[in-house]
Coordinates of C-alpha atoms and ligand atoms in Angstrom, one line a residue:
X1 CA -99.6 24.9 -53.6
X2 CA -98.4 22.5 -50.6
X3 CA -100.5 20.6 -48.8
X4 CA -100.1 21.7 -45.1
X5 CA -101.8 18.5 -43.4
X6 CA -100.5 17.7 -40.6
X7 CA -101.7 14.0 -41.5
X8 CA -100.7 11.1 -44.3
X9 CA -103.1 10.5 -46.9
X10 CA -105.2 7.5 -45.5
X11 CA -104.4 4.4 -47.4
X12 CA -107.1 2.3 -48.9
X13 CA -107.0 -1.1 -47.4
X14 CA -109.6 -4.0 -47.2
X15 CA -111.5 -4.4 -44.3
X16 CA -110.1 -6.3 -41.5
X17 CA -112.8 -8.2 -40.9
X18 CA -113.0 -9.7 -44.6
X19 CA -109.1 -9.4 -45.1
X20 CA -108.0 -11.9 -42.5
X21 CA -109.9 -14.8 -44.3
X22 CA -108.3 -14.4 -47.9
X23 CA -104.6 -14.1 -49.2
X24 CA -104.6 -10.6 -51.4
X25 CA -103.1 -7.8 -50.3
X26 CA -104.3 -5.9 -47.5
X27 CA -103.2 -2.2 -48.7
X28 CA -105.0 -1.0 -52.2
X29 CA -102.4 1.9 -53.0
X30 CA -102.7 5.5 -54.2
X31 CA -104.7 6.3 -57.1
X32 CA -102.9 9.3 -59.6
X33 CA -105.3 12.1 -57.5
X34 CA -104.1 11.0 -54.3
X35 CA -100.5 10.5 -55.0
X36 CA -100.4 13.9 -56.6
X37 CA -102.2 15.2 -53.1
X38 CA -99.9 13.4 -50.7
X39 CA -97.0 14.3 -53.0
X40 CA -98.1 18.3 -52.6
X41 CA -96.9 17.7 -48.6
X42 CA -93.2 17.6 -49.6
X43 CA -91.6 20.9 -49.2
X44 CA -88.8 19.9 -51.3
X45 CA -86.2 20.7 -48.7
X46 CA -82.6 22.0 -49.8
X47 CA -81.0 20.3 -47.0
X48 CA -82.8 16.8 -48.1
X49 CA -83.2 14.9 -44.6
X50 CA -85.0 12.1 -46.1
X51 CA -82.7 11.2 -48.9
X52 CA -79.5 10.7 -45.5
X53 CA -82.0 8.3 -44.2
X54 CA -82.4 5.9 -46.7
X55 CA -80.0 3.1 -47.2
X56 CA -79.7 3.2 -50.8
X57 CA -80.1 7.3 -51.2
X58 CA -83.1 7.3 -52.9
X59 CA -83.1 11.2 -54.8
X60 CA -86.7 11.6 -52.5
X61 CA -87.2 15.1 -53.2
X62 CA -86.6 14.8 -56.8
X63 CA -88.8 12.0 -57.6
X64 CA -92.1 13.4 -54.7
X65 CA -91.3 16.8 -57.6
X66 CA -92.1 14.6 -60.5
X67 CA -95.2 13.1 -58.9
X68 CA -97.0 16.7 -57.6
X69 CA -97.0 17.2 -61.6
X70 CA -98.3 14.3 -63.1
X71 CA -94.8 12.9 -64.6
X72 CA -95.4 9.3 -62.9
X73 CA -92.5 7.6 -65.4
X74 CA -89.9 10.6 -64.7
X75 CA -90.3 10.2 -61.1
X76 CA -89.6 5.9 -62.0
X77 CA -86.8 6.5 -63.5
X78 CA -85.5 9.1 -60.5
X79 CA -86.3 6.4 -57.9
X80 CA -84.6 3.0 -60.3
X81 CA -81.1 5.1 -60.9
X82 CA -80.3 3.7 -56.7
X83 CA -83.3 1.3 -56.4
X84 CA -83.6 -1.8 -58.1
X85 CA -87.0 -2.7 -56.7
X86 CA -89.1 0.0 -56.0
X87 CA -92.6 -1.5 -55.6
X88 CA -90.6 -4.5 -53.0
X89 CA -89.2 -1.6 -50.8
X90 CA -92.3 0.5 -51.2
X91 CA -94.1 -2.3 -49.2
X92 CA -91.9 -3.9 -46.8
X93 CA -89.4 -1.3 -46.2
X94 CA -89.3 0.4 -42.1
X95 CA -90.0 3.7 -43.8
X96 CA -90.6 4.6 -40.2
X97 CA -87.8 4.5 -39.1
X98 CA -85.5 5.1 -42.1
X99 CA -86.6 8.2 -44.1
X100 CA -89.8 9.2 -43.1
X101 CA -88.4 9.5 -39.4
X102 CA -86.5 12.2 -40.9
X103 CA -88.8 13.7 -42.9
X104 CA -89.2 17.9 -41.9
X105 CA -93.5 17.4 -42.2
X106 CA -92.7 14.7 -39.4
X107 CA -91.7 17.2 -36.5
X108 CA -95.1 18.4 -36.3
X109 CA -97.8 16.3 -37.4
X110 CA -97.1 12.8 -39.5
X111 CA -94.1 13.1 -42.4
X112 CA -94.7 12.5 -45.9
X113 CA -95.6 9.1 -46.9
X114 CA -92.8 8.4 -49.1
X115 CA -93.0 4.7 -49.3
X116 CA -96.5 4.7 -50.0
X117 CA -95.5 7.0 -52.7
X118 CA -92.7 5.0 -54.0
X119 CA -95.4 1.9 -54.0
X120 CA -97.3 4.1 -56.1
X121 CA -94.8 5.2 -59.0
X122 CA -93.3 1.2 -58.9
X123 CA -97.0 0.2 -59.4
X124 CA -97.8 3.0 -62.2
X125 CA -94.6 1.8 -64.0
X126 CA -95.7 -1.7 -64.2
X127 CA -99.0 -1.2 -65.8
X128 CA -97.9 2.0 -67.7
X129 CA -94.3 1.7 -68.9
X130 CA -93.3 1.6 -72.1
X131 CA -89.3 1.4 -71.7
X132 CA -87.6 -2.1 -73.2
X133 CA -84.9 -3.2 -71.0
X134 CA -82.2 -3.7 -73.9
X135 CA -79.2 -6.8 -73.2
X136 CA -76.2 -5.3 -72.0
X137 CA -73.0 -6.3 -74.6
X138 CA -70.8 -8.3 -72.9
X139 CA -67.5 -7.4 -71.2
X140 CA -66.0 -10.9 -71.5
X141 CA -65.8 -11.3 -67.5
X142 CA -68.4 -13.9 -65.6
X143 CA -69.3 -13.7 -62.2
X144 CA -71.2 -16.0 -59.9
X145 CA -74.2 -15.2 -57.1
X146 CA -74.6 -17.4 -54.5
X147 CA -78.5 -17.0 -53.2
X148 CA -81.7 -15.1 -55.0
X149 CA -82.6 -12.5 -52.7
X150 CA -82.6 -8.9 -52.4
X151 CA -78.4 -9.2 -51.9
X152 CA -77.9 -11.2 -54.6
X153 CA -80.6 -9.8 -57.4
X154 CA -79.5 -6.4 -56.3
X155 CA -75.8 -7.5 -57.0
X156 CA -76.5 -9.3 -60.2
X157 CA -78.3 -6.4 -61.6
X158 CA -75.4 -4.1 -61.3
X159 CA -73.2 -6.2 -62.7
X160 CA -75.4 -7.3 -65.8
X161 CA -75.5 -3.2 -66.0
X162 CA -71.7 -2.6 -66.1
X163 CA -71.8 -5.8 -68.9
X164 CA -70.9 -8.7 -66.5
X165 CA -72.2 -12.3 -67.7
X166 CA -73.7 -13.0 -64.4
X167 CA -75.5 -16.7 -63.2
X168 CA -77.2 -16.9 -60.2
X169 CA -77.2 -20.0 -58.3
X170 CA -80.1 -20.4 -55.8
X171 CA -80.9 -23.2 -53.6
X172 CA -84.9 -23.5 -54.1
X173 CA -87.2 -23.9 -56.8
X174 CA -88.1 -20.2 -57.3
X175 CA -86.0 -17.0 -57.5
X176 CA -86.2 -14.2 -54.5
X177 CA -85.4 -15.1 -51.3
X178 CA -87.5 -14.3 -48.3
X179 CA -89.4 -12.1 -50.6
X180 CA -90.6 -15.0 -52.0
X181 CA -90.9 -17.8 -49.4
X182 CA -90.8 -15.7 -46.1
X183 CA -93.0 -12.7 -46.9
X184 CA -97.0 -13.4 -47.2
X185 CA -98.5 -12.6 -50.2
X186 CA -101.5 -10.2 -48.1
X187 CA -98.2 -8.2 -48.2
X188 CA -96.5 -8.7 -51.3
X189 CA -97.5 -10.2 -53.8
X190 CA -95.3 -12.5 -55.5
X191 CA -96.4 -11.3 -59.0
X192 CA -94.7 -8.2 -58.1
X193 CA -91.3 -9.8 -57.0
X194 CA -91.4 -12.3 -60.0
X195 CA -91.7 -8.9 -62.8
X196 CA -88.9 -8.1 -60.9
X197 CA -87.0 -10.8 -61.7
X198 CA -88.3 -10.6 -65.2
X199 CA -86.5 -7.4 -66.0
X200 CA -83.1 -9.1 -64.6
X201 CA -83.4 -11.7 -67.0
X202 CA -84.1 -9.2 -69.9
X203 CA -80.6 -7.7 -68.7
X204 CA -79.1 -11.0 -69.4
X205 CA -78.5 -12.2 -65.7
X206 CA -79.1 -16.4 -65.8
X207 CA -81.1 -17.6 -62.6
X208 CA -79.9 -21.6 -62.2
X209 CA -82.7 -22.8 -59.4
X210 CA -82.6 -26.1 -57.4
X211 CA -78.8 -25.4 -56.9
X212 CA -77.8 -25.8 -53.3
X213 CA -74.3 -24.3 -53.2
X214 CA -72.0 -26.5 -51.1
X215 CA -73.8 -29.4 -52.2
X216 CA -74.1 -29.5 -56.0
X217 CA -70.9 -27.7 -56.4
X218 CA -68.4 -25.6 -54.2
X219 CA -67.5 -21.9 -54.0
X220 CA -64.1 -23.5 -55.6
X221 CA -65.4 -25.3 -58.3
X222 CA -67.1 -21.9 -59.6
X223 CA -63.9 -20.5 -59.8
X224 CA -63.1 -23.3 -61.9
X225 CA -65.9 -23.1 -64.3
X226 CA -64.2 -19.7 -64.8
X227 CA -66.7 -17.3 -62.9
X228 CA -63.7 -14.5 -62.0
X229 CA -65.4 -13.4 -58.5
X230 CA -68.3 -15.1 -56.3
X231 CA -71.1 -12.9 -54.3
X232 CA -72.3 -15.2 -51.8
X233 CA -76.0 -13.5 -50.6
X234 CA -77.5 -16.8 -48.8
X235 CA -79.4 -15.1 -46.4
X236 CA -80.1 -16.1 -42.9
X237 CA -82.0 -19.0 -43.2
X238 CA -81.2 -21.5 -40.5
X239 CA -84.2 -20.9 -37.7
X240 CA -83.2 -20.3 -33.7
X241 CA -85.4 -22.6 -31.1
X242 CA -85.7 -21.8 -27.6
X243 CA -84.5 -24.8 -25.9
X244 CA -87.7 -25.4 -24.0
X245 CA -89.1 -28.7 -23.2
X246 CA -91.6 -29.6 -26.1
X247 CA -90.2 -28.2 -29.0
X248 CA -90.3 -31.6 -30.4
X249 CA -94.0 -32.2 -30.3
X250 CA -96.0 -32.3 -33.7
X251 CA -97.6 -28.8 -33.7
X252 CA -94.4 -27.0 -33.3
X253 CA -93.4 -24.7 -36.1
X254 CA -90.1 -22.9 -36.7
X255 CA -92.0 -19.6 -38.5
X256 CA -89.5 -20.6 -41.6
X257 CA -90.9 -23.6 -42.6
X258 CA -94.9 -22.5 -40.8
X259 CA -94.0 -19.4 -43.8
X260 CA -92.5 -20.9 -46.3
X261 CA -95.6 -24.2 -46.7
X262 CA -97.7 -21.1 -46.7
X263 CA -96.0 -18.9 -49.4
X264 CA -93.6 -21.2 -51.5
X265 CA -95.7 -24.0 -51.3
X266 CA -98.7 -22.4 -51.4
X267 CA -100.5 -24.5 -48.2
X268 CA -103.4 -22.3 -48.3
X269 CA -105.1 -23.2 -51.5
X270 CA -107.0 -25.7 -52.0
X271 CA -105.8 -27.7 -55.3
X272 CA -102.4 -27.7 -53.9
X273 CA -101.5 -30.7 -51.4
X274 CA -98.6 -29.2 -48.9
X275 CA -99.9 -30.4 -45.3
X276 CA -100.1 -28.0 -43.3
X277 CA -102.2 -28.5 -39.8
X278 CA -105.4 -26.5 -39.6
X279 CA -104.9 -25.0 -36.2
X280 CA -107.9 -23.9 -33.6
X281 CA -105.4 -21.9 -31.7
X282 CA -102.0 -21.1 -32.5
X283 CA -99.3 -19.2 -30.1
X284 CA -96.7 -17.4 -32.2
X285 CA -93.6 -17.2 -29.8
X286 CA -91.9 -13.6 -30.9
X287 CA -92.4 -9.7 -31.8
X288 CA -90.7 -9.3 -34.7
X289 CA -91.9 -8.9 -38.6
X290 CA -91.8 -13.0 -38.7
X291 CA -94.0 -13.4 -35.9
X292 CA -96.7 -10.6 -37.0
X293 CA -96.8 -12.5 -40.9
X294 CA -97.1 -16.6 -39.2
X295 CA -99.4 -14.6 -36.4
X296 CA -101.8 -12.9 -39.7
X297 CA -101.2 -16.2 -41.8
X298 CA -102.5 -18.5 -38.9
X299 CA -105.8 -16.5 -38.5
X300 CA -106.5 -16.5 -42.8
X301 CA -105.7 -20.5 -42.1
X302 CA -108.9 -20.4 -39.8
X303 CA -107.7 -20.3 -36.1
X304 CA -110.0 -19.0 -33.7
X305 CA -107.6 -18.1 -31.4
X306 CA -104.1 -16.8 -32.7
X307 CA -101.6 -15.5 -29.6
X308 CA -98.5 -13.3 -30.3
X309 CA -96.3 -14.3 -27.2
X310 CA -93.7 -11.8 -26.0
X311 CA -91.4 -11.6 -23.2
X312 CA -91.3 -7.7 -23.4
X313 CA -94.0 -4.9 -23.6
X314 CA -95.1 -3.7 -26.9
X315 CA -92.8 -0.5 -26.8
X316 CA -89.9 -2.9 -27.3
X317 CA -91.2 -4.7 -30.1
X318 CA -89.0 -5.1 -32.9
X319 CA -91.9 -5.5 -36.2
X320 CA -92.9 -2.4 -38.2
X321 CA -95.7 -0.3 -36.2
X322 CA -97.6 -0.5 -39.3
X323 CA -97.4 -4.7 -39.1
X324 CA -98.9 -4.8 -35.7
X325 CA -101.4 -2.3 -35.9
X326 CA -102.7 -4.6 -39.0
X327 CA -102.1 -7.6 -37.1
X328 CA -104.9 -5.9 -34.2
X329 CA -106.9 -5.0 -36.6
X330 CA -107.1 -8.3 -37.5
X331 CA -108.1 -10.3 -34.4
X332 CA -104.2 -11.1 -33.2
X333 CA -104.6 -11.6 -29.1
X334 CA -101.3 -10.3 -27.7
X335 CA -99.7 -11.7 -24.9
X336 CA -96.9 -9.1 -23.6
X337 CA -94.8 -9.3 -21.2
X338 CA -95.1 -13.4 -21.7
X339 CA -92.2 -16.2 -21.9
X340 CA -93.3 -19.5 -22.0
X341 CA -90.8 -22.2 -20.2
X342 CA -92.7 -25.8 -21.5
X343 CA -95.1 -27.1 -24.9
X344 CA -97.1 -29.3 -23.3
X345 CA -98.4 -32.6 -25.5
X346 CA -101.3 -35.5 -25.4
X347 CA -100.7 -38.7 -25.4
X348 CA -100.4 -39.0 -28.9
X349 CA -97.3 -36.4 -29.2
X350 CA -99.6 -33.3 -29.9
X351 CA -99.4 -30.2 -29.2
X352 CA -102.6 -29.4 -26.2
X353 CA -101.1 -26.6 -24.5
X354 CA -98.5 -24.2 -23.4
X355 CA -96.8 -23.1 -20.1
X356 CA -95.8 -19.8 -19.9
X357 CA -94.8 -17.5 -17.2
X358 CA -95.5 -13.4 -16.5
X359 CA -92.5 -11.2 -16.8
X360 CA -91.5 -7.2 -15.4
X361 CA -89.4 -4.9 -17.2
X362 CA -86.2 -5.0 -15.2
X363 CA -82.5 -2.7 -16.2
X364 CA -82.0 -1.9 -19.4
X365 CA -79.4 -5.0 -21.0
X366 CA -76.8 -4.7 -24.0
X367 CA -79.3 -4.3 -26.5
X368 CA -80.3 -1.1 -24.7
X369 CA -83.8 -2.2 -24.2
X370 CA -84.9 -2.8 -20.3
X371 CA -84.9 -6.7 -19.5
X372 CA -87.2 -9.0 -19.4
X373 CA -87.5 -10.7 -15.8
X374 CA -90.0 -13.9 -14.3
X375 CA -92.5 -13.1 -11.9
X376 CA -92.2 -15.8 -9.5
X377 CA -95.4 -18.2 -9.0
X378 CA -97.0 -16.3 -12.5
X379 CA -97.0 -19.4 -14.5
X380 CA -100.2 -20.2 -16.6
X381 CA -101.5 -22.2 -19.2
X382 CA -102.2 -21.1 -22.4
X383 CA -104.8 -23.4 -24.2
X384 CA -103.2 -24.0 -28.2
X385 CA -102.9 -27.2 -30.6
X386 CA -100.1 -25.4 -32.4
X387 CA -97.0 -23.5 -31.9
X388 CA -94.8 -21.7 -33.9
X389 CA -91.4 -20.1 -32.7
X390 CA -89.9 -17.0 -34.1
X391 CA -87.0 -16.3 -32.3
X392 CA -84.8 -15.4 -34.6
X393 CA -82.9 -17.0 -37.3
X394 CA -78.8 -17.0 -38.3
X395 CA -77.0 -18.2 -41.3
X396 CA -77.0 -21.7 -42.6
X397 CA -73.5 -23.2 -41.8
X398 CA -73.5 -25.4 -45.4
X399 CA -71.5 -22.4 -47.7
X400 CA -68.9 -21.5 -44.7
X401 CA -68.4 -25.4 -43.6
X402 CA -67.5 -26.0 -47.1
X403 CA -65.6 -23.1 -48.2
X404 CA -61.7 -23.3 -47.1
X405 CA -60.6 -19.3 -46.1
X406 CA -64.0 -18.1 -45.6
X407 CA -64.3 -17.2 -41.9
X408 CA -67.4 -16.6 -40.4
X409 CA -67.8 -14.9 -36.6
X410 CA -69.0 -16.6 -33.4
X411 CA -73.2 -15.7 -34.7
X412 CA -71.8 -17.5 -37.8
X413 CA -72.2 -14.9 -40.2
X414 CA -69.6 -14.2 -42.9
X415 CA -66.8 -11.6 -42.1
X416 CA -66.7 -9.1 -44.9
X417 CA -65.1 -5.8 -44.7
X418 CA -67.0 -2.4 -45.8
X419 CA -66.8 -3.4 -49.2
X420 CA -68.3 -6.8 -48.6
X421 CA -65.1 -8.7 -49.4
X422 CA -65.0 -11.7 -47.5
X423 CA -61.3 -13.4 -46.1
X424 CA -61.2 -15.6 -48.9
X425 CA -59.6 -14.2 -52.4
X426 CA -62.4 -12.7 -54.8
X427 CA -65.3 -13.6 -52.9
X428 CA -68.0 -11.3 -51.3
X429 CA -70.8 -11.4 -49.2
X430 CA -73.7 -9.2 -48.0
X431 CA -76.7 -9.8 -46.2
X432 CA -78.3 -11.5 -43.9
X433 CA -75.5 -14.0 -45.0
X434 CA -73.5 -11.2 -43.0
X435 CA -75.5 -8.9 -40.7
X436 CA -78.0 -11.8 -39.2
X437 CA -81.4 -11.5 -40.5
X438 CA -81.7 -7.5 -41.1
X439 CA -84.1 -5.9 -43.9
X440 CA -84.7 -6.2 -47.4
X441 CA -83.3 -2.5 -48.3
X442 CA -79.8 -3.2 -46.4
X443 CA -79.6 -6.1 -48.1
X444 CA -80.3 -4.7 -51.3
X445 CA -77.2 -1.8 -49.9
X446 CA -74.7 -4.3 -49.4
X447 CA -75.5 -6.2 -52.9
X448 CA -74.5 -2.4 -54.5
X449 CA -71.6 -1.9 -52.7
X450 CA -70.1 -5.5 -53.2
X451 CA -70.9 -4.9 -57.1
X452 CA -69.0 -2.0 -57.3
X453 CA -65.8 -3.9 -55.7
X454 CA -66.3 -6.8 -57.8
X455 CA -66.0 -4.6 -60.6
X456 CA -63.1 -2.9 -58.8
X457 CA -61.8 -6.3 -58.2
X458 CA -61.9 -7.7 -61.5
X459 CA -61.0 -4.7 -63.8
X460 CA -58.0 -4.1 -61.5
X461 CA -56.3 -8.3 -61.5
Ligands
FAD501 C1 -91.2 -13.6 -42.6 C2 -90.2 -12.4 -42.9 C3 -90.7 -11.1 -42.9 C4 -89.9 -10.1 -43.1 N1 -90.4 -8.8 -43.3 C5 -89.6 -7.8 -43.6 C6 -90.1 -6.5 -43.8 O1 -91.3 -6.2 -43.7 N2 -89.2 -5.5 -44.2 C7 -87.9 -5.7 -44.3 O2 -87.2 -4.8 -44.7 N3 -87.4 -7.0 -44.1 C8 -88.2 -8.0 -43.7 N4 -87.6 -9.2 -43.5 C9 -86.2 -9.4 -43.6 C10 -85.7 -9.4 -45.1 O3 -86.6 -10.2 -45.9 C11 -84.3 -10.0 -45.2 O4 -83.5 -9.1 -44.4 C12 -83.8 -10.0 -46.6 O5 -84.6 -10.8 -47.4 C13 -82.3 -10.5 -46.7 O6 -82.0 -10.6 -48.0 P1 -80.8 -11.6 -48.5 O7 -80.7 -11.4 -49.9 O8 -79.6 -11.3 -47.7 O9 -81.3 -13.0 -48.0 P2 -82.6 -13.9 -48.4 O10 -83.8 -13.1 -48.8 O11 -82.7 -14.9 -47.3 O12 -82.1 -14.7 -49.7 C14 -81.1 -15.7 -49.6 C15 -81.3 -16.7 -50.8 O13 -80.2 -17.5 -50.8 C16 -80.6 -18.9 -51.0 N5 -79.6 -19.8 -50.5 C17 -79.3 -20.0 -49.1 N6 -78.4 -20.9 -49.1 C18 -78.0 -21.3 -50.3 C19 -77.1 -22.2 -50.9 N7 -76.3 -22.9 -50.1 N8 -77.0 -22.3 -52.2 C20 -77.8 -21.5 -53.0 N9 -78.7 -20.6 -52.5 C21 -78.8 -20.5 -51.2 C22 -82.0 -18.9 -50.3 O14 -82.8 -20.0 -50.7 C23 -82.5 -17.5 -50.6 O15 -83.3 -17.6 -51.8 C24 -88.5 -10.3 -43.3 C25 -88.0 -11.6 -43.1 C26 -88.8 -12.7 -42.9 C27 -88.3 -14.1 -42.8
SF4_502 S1 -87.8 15.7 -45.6 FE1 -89.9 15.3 -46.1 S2 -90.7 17.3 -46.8 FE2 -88.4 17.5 -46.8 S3 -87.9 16.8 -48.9 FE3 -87.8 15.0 -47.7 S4 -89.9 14.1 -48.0 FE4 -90.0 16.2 -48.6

């Protein structure tokens, strides 16, 4: 019998109130009843809307059928034959705006919530399933990945699959990319991403940590240590600044390195020793995901006062819907419509204030959204003793600057053709390393697609 709400299934979540004081996660999940209910709202469509809206064609339909009757590891293994990492993208992934913006319930009332779902079946899996991940035998051929995120892991995975010998080569001291060092925990836990990781290694695929590639060794030297192709997935790691008086002032965090003390380092618990200032109130310059995770991490640091700072109104924001809603909930003061032109600092080089200035909405600029304009005489002072910018972030320059025939564009990001090969002979790229920082799921895409050429590439020399 479908179930003909016109409404999600509430998720359980922990209080706001009690939640923005600890680390764990915020969301609790589905328990097997109300997975099975919220799966009964699918109307298994012919036509499968959902399925054209997801990046890496999850079978949607097919695996929503196996949960409305119970068969949780069926409707695993549905969602795993395109998805590598079911409970990541269950979590982070813009559902809204990728298949459940396309989902038939959606046109009147709320569509099915098919990442919550996929959270679900990932999460059953891992305390439930009983499949060994047996060693592929090896084809003979070895490749190399350059970088541990969703790209890369995504592309080294496929390739262990077809029998590759595959080492990845990443720059810090843990495996998984933003998932690990940018994403809070109150989000995703890292236990989840590391089990991940686990079954990658059980596929055979080596993880070499603390290498940074350009530095230890070169994207030529792999191809002397015989590695037949190179996937370069570095990311976009290298934070923007604004160019404003004050960035220099101790207080002033690029939301990279604010995130990853928190996450990598682990700044919030106490029997660890990264610094990290404890902050009475903190302006997080920004409206994307970045800005909503320093804004929610500042507050569980203690801040009274935490300020999301944005030059345009909250339609334009670019975070998930569900990100700032959780970020209100929290206690998150935002200041729309906001730029601030000077960080102002004590004698002592500190961070006691910011200026900032009002803005309108005026025409609409390339980006398609309407443009942010001064209000003259608006400017104010916003009282903080930290700041943190998220403005954006873009590729680090090391792998390109030291890579002869690898041309990058004028965002420096890596030119790669549809299927991801770069300008230089057998190497690929996809990512962030390509796009600018995008999301984990096209990331995840592009690793695929770059596997299969590899393959292509190497079977075919
Ligand atoms: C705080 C934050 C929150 C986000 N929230 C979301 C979200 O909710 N949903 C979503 O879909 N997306 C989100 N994103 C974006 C998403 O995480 C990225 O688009 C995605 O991780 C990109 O994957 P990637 O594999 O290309 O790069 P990354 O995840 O950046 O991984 C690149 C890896 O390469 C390594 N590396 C870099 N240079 C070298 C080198 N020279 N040698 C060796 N290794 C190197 C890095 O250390 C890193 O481990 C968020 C990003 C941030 C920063
Ligand atoms: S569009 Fe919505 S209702 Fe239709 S099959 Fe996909 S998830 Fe189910």
């Amino acid at each position: 019998m479908p179930n003909m709400s016109l409404n999600k299934l509430p998720m359980p979540e922990q209080d706001p109130n009690i939640r923005n004081k600890n680390f764990e996660e915020v969301s609790l999940g589905y328990t097997e009843e109300m997975a099975i209910e919220e799966a009964n709202r699918c109307l298994n469509c012919k036509h499968k809307p959902c399925v054209n809206g997801c990046p890496v064609n999850v079978r949607i339909p097919e695996f929503i059928a196996e949960v409305q009757k119970g068969n949780f590891a069926e409707a695993y293994r549905i969602i795993t034959s395109t998805n590598a990492l079911p409970a990541v993208c269950g979590r982070v992934c813009p559902q809204e705006s990728q298949c459940e913006s396309k989902c038939v319930r959606g046109i009147k009332g709320e569509p099915v919530a098919i990442g919550r779902l996929e959270r679900f079946v990932a999460d059953w899996y891992m305390k439930n399933g009983t499949d060994k991940i047996e060693p592929i035998a090896s084809n003979g051929h070895k490749v190399a990945v350059v970088g541990a995120g969703p790209a890369g892991l995504t592309c080294a995975g496929d390739l262990a699959r077809k029998g590759y010998e595959v080492t990845i080569f990443e720059a810090f001291h843990d495996a998984g990319g933003v998932l690990i060092y940018g994403i809070p925990e109150f989000r995703l836990p890292k236990d989840i991403v590391k089990r991940e990781i686990e079954k990658l290694k059980q596929l055979g695929v080596k993880i070499m940590t603390n290498m940074v590639m350009g530095k230890v060794l070169s994207v030529d030297e792999l191809f002397e240590m015989g590695y037949e192709s190179v996937f370069i997935g570095s990311g976009a790691g290298l934070p923007s600044f604004m160019g404003i008086e004050g960035e220099g002032l101790v207080g002033v965090y690029s939301a990279n390195e604010f995130l990853t003390r928190i996450n990598l380092m682990k700044a919030y618990k106490e029997d660890y020793d990264t610094p990290i200032k404890k902050s009475r109130a903190v302006a997080i310059v920004g409206g994307g995901n970045v800005a909503m995770d320093a804004a929610r991490c500042a507050k569980r640091l203690g801040a009274e006062h935490v300020y999301i700072v944005y030059r345009r109104s909250e339609e334009e924001m670019p975070a998930r819907l569900e990100e700032i809603h959780h970020a209100k909930e929290e206690g998150i003061e935002f200041m729309l419509l906001t730029n601030p032109n000077r960080i102002i600092g004590d004698e002592n080089g500190l961070v006691c204030g910011m200026k900032c200035v009002k803005m309108e909405l005026g025409e609409p600029d390339a980006s398609g959204r309407r443009r942010p304009v001064e209000i003259k005489g608006s400017e104010f002072i916003v009282d903080v003793d930290s700041v943190i910018i998220s403005v954006g972030t873009s590729p680090n320059p090391l792998i390109r600057s030291t890579t002869e025939g690898l041309e990058a564009n004028k965002r420096g990001c890596l030119v790669a053709d549809e299927s991801m090969k770069t300008t230089k002979e057998g190497v690929y790229a996809g990512g962030d390393a390509v796009t600018g920082a995008a999301t984990v799921i096209l990331a995840m895409g592009a690793g695929k697609t770059a596997a299969e050429s590899i393959d292509h590439y190497i079977q075919n020399q």
